[in-house]
Short mmCIF file of C-alpha atoms in Angstrom, two decimals:
data_model
loop_
_atom_site.label_atom_id
_atom_site.label_comp_id
_atom_site.label_asym_id
_atom_site.label_seq_id
_atom_site.Cartn_x
_atom_site.Cartn_y
_atom_site.Cartn_z
CA MET O 1 0.00 0.00 0.00
CA ASN O 2 1.45 3.38 -1.00
CA ARG O 3 0.33 5.73 1.76
CA ARG O 4 1.70 9.24 1.77
CA ARG O 5 4.13 9.70 4.64
CA LEU O 6 3.20 11.78 7.66
CA ILE O 7 2.79 15.56 7.37
CA ILE O 8 2.85 17.61 10.57
CA ALA O 9 1.86 21.29 10.45
CA ILE O 10 2.97 23.70 13.17
CA ASP O 11 1.62 27.24 13.16
CA GLY O 12 1.77 30.10 15.61
CA PRO O 13 2.98 33.63 16.22
CA ALA O 14 6.60 34.76 16.27
CA GLY O 15 8.55 33.51 19.27
CA ALA O 16 6.11 30.72 20.17
CA GLY O 17 8.75 28.00 19.82
CA LYS O 18 7.71 26.55 16.47
CA SER O 19 11.27 25.96 15.25
CA THR O 20 12.30 24.30 18.52
CA VAL O 21 9.32 21.94 18.44
CA ALA O 22 9.78 21.19 14.72
CA LYS O 23 13.45 20.29 15.23
CA HIS O 24 12.57 17.99 18.10
CA LEU O 25 9.84 16.18 16.16
CA ALA O 26 12.06 15.84 13.10
CA ALA O 27 14.86 14.28 15.11
CA HIS O 28 12.54 12.05 17.15
CA PHE O 29 10.38 10.74 14.31
CA GLY O 30 12.81 10.90 11.37
CA LEU O 31 11.12 13.75 9.51
CA LEU O 32 12.45 16.55 7.33
CA ILE O 33 11.94 20.11 8.56
CA LEU O 34 10.54 22.59 6.09
CA GLU O 35 11.17 26.00 7.66
CA THR O 36 8.78 28.32 5.89
CA GLY O 37 10.04 31.26 7.92
CA ALA O 38 13.54 30.67 6.58
CA MET O 39 12.14 30.72 3.06
CA TYR O 40 10.48 34.10 3.58
CA ARG O 41 13.66 35.44 5.17
CA ALA O 42 15.72 34.26 2.19
CA PHE O 43 13.41 36.09 -0.20
CA ALA O 44 13.43 39.18 2.01
CA LEU O 45 17.24 39.10 2.00
CA LYS O 46 17.24 39.17 -1.79
CA ALA O 47 14.79 42.07 -1.80
CA LEU O 48 16.96 44.03 0.64
CA ARG O 49 20.12 43.36 -1.34
CA GLY O 50 18.38 44.48 -4.51
CA GLY O 51 17.05 47.67 -2.95
CA ILE O 52 13.45 46.64 -3.62
CA ASP O 53 10.73 48.61 -1.85
CA LEU O 54 9.15 46.13 0.56
CA GLU O 55 5.77 47.81 0.04
CA ASP O 56 5.91 47.41 -3.75
CA SER O 57 3.93 44.24 -4.42
CA ALA O 58 4.48 44.30 -8.19
CA ALA O 59 8.25 44.68 -7.86
CA LEU O 60 8.41 41.86 -5.33
CA ALA O 61 6.33 39.62 -7.60
CA ARG O 62 8.74 40.26 -10.47
CA LEU O 63 11.66 39.43 -8.16
CA ALA O 64 10.03 36.14 -7.15
CA VAL O 65 9.93 34.96 -10.77
CA SER O 66 13.74 34.88 -10.88
CA THR O 67 14.24 33.52 -7.36
CA SER O 68 15.22 29.99 -6.34
CA ILE O 69 14.99 28.87 -2.70
CA VAL O 70 16.09 25.40 -1.65
CA LEU O 71 16.31 23.79 1.79
CA GLU O 72 18.96 21.11 2.22
CA ALA O 73 18.87 18.86 5.28
CA THR O 74 22.17 18.43 7.14
CA PRO O 75 23.01 16.87 10.54
CA ALA O 76 23.34 20.41 11.93
CA GLY O 77 20.03 21.57 10.48
CA ASN O 78 18.80 22.93 7.17
CA ARG O 79 21.01 24.85 4.79
CA VAL O 80 19.14 27.61 3.01
CA LEU O 81 20.21 28.17 -0.58
CA LEU O 82 19.16 31.39 -2.30
CA ASP O 83 19.77 31.22 -6.03
CA GLY O 84 22.36 28.51 -5.33
CA THR O 85 24.20 30.45 -2.60
CA ASP O 86 24.21 29.42 1.07
CA VAL O 87 22.56 32.23 3.07
CA THR O 88 21.82 30.22 6.22
CA GLY O 89 23.67 32.64 8.48
CA SER O 90 22.66 35.84 6.71
CA ILE O 91 18.91 35.31 7.07
CA ARG O 92 19.12 35.39 10.88
CA ASP O 93 19.91 39.10 10.89
CA PRO O 94 17.18 41.09 12.71
CA GLU O 95 16.77 43.41 9.73
CA VAL O 96 16.05 40.42 7.50
CA THR O 97 13.57 39.00 9.99
CA GLN O 98 11.63 42.25 10.03
CA ALA O 99 11.74 42.46 6.23
CA ALA O 100 10.36 38.91 5.98
CA SER O 101 7.31 39.97 7.99
CA LYS O 102 6.72 42.83 5.56
CA VAL O 103 7.11 40.91 2.30
CA SER O 104 4.89 38.10 3.60
CA VAL O 105 1.80 40.32 3.68
CA HIS O 106 1.67 40.58 -0.13
CA PRO O 107 -0.83 38.07 -1.64
CA ALA O 108 1.31 37.43 -4.72
CA ILE O 109 4.32 36.50 -2.59
CA ARG O 110 2.29 34.26 -0.29
CA ALA O 111 0.74 32.46 -3.27
CA TRP O 112 4.20 31.88 -4.77
CA MET O 113 5.54 30.61 -1.46
CA VAL O 114 2.57 28.30 -0.92
CA ASP O 115 3.16 26.64 -4.30
CA LEU O 116 6.85 26.22 -3.47
CA GLN O 117 6.13 24.80 -0.01
CA ARG O 118 3.53 22.35 -1.32
CA GLU O 119 5.98 21.06 -3.89
CA MET O 120 8.64 20.53 -1.20
CA GLY O 121 6.31 18.68 1.16
CA ARG O 122 4.17 16.78 -1.34
CA ALA O 123 5.72 13.35 -0.64
CA GLY O 124 5.22 13.70 3.11
CA GLY O 125 7.64 12.68 5.82
CA VAL O 126 7.91 16.33 6.83
CA VAL O 127 7.21 18.69 9.68
CA MET O 128 6.43 22.19 8.47
CA GLU O 129 6.35 25.26 10.66
CA GLY O 130 5.03 28.67 9.78
CA ARG O 131 1.90 30.78 10.10
CA ASP O 132 -0.52 29.28 7.58
CA ILE O 133 0.63 25.69 7.15
CA GLY O 134 -2.45 24.00 8.59
CA THR O 135 -4.90 26.50 7.10
CA VAL O 136 -3.51 27.11 3.61
CA VAL O 137 -0.36 25.20 2.64
CA PHE O 138 -1.39 21.76 3.89
CA PRO O 139 -5.00 21.88 5.12
CA ASP O 140 -5.02 18.07 4.86
CA ALA O 141 -1.96 17.61 7.09
CA ASP O 142 -2.18 14.52 9.28
CA ILE O 143 -1.52 16.45 12.50
CA LYS O 144 -1.86 20.19 13.08
CA PHE O 145 -0.56 22.14 16.03
CA PHE O 146 -1.01 25.80 16.87
CA LEU O 147 1.61 26.98 19.35
CA ASP O 148 0.79 30.12 21.25
CA ALA O 149 1.89 32.14 24.28
CA SER O 150 1.33 35.64 25.54
CA PRO O 151 3.51 38.39 24.00
CA GLU O 152 5.02 38.93 27.45
CA ALA O 153 6.04 35.28 27.80
CA ARG O 154 7.47 35.18 24.28
CA GLY O 155 9.31 38.43 24.84
CA GLN O 156 10.83 37.18 28.08
CA ARG O 157 12.02 33.96 26.44
CA ARG O 158 13.60 35.78 23.51
CA TYR O 159 15.30 38.21 25.86
CA GLU O 160 16.69 35.39 28.02
CA GLN O 161 17.83 33.39 24.99
CA ALA O 162 19.86 36.28 23.63
CA SER O 163 23.55 35.95 24.46
CA GLY O 164 23.78 39.74 24.64
CA PRO O 165 21.94 42.88 23.54
CA VAL O 166 19.68 42.20 20.58
CA ALA O 167 18.42 44.58 17.95
CA VAL O 168 14.89 45.49 17.02
CA GLU O 169 13.78 47.37 13.98
CA SER O 170 13.34 50.72 15.72
CA ALA O 171 16.57 50.72 17.75
CA PRO O 172 20.11 51.66 16.73
CA ALA O 173 22.42 48.67 16.38
CA SER O 174 24.54 49.86 19.32
CA GLU O 175 21.62 50.29 21.73
CA ASP O 176 20.86 47.73 24.43
CA VAL O 177 17.32 46.52 23.84
CA SER O 178 15.03 45.83 26.76
CA GLN O 179 12.60 43.00 27.22
CA ALA O 180 9.80 45.57 26.84
CA ALA O 181 11.10 46.56 23.40
CA ILE O 182 11.22 42.94 22.28
CA THR O 183 7.67 42.39 23.52
CA ARG O 184 6.50 45.52 21.70
CA GLU O 185 8.09 44.26 18.48
CA LEU O 186 6.32 40.91 18.89
CA ARG O 187 2.97 42.67 19.35
CA GLU O 188 3.55 44.63 16.14
CA ARG O 189 4.47 41.43 14.33
CA ASP O 190 1.35 39.72 15.68
CA ASP O 191 -0.80 42.58 14.42
CA ARG O 192 0.64 42.33 10.89
CA ASP O 193 0.31 38.55 10.81
CA ARG O 194 -3.22 38.34 12.21
CA ASN O 195 -4.65 41.16 10.11
CA ARG O 196 -3.06 40.66 6.69
CA ALA O 197 -5.47 40.33 3.78
CA GLN O 198 -4.36 36.86 2.68
CA SER O 199 -3.75 33.85 4.93
CA PRO O 200 -4.01 35.65 8.28
CA LEU O 201 -2.52 33.91 11.29
CA ARG O 202 -5.18 31.74 12.92
CA PRO O 203 -5.53 28.15 14.14
CA ALA O 204 -6.97 25.58 11.76
CA PRO O 205 -10.36 24.32 12.98
CA ASP O 206 -8.88 20.88 13.69
CA ALA O 207 -5.57 22.06 15.13
CA VAL O 208 -4.41 21.11 18.61
CA ILE O 209 -3.82 24.43 20.37
CA VAL O 210 -0.93 24.44 22.81
CA ASP O 211 -0.61 27.59 24.92
CA SER O 212 2.82 27.52 26.52
CA THR O 213 2.51 30.73 28.54
CA PHE O 214 2.75 28.79 31.78
CA LEU O 215 4.45 25.64 30.48
CA THR O 216 8.11 24.66 30.34
CA LEU O 217 9.68 23.56 27.07
CA ASP O 218 9.84 19.98 28.31
CA GLN O 219 6.12 20.01 29.10
CA VAL O 220 5.30 21.32 25.63
CA LEU O 221 7.48 18.72 23.92
CA GLU O 222 6.07 15.90 26.04
CA ARG O 223 2.48 16.80 25.15
CA ILE O 224 3.13 17.22 21.44
CA GLU O 225 5.25 14.09 21.18
CA SER O 226 2.52 12.08 22.89
CA ILE O 227 -0.09 13.29 20.39
CA VAL O 228 2.14 12.36 17.43
CA ARG O 229 2.75 8.88 18.87
CA GLU O 230 -0.99 8.34 19.32
CA ARG O 231 -1.71 9.43 15.76
CA LEU O 232 1.00 7.18 14.35
CA ALA O 233 -0.40 4.24 16.30
CA GLU O 234 -3.91 4.95 14.98
CA GLN O 235 -2.57 5.19 11.44
CA HIS O 236 -0.72 1.87 11.81
CA LEU O 237 -3.82 0.10 13.12
CA GLY O 238 -5.88 1.56 10.30
CA ASP O 239 -3.40 0.29 7.71
CA GLU O 240 -3.46 -3.20 9.23
CA ARG O 241 -7.27 -3.24 9.27
CA LEU O 242 -7.47 -2.09 5.65
CA ALA O 243 -4.93 -4.71 4.57
CA THR O 244 -6.94 -7.55 6.11
CA GLU O 245 -10.17 -6.29 4.51
CA ARG O 246 -8.79 -6.13 0.98
CA PRO O 247 -9.46 -9.18 -1.26
CA GLY O 248 -6.54 -11.57 -1.20
CA ALA O 249 -4.85 -9.64 1.60
CA THR O 250 -4.71 -12.65 3.91
CA GLU O 251 -3.03 -14.82 1.29
CA ARG O 252 -0.47 -12.14 0.51
CA LEU O 253 0.30 -11.63 4.17
CA VAL O 254 0.79 -15.37 4.70
CA GLN O 255 2.97 -15.71 1.61
CA GLY O 256 5.02 -12.65 2.63
#
């Protein structure tokens, strides 16, 4: 029986821990991570380097036509190739992250990205994290999670994770940024993501919502991992039941 391999969709606002959870599930269940955020950041990087106005939808659409984005799995994580060049480190720059949020609001860019993401994940065996995976990119994903937390909790975690002062869009590069500034930036990002015209950030109707405001990372991972195990077990039992119900299945099983 040729069943499509598992597809797990993880959505949620910035700083909710989607990448951390996706990496854990990929390692634990042997899945490939498709980081949609990294794809938007790679495109935003190209727009910045080309001096493209991030508000100019038509110019961005023309840029997309000549853009290639590829994710390559490595033991250390995905390599992000932009037009054949490794930009894995460059796309983590705060300026690029902010630019990614701005280019992602344009319907033409989201439609282009959705097609690209569907092509990458079509065969299954993937965990995809983003903001519209379970609602738009893969509405038929086998398991959907929506990770959430209050802006204050997400801001505190990002502040604590930083090895030193971090930059936000409105602050000079040399200025120490407070936890309050990070939280304010997250609120602004939430507002853009939840209120954009196309594919606004929202949970899929059948998504499992995990609010980690008062949970530790280990508690979040334990809950999500348990749900995936249960779904895999159900899928396995369903496959066995279908095999025994098919004509000639018993003979094939005995002969095999």
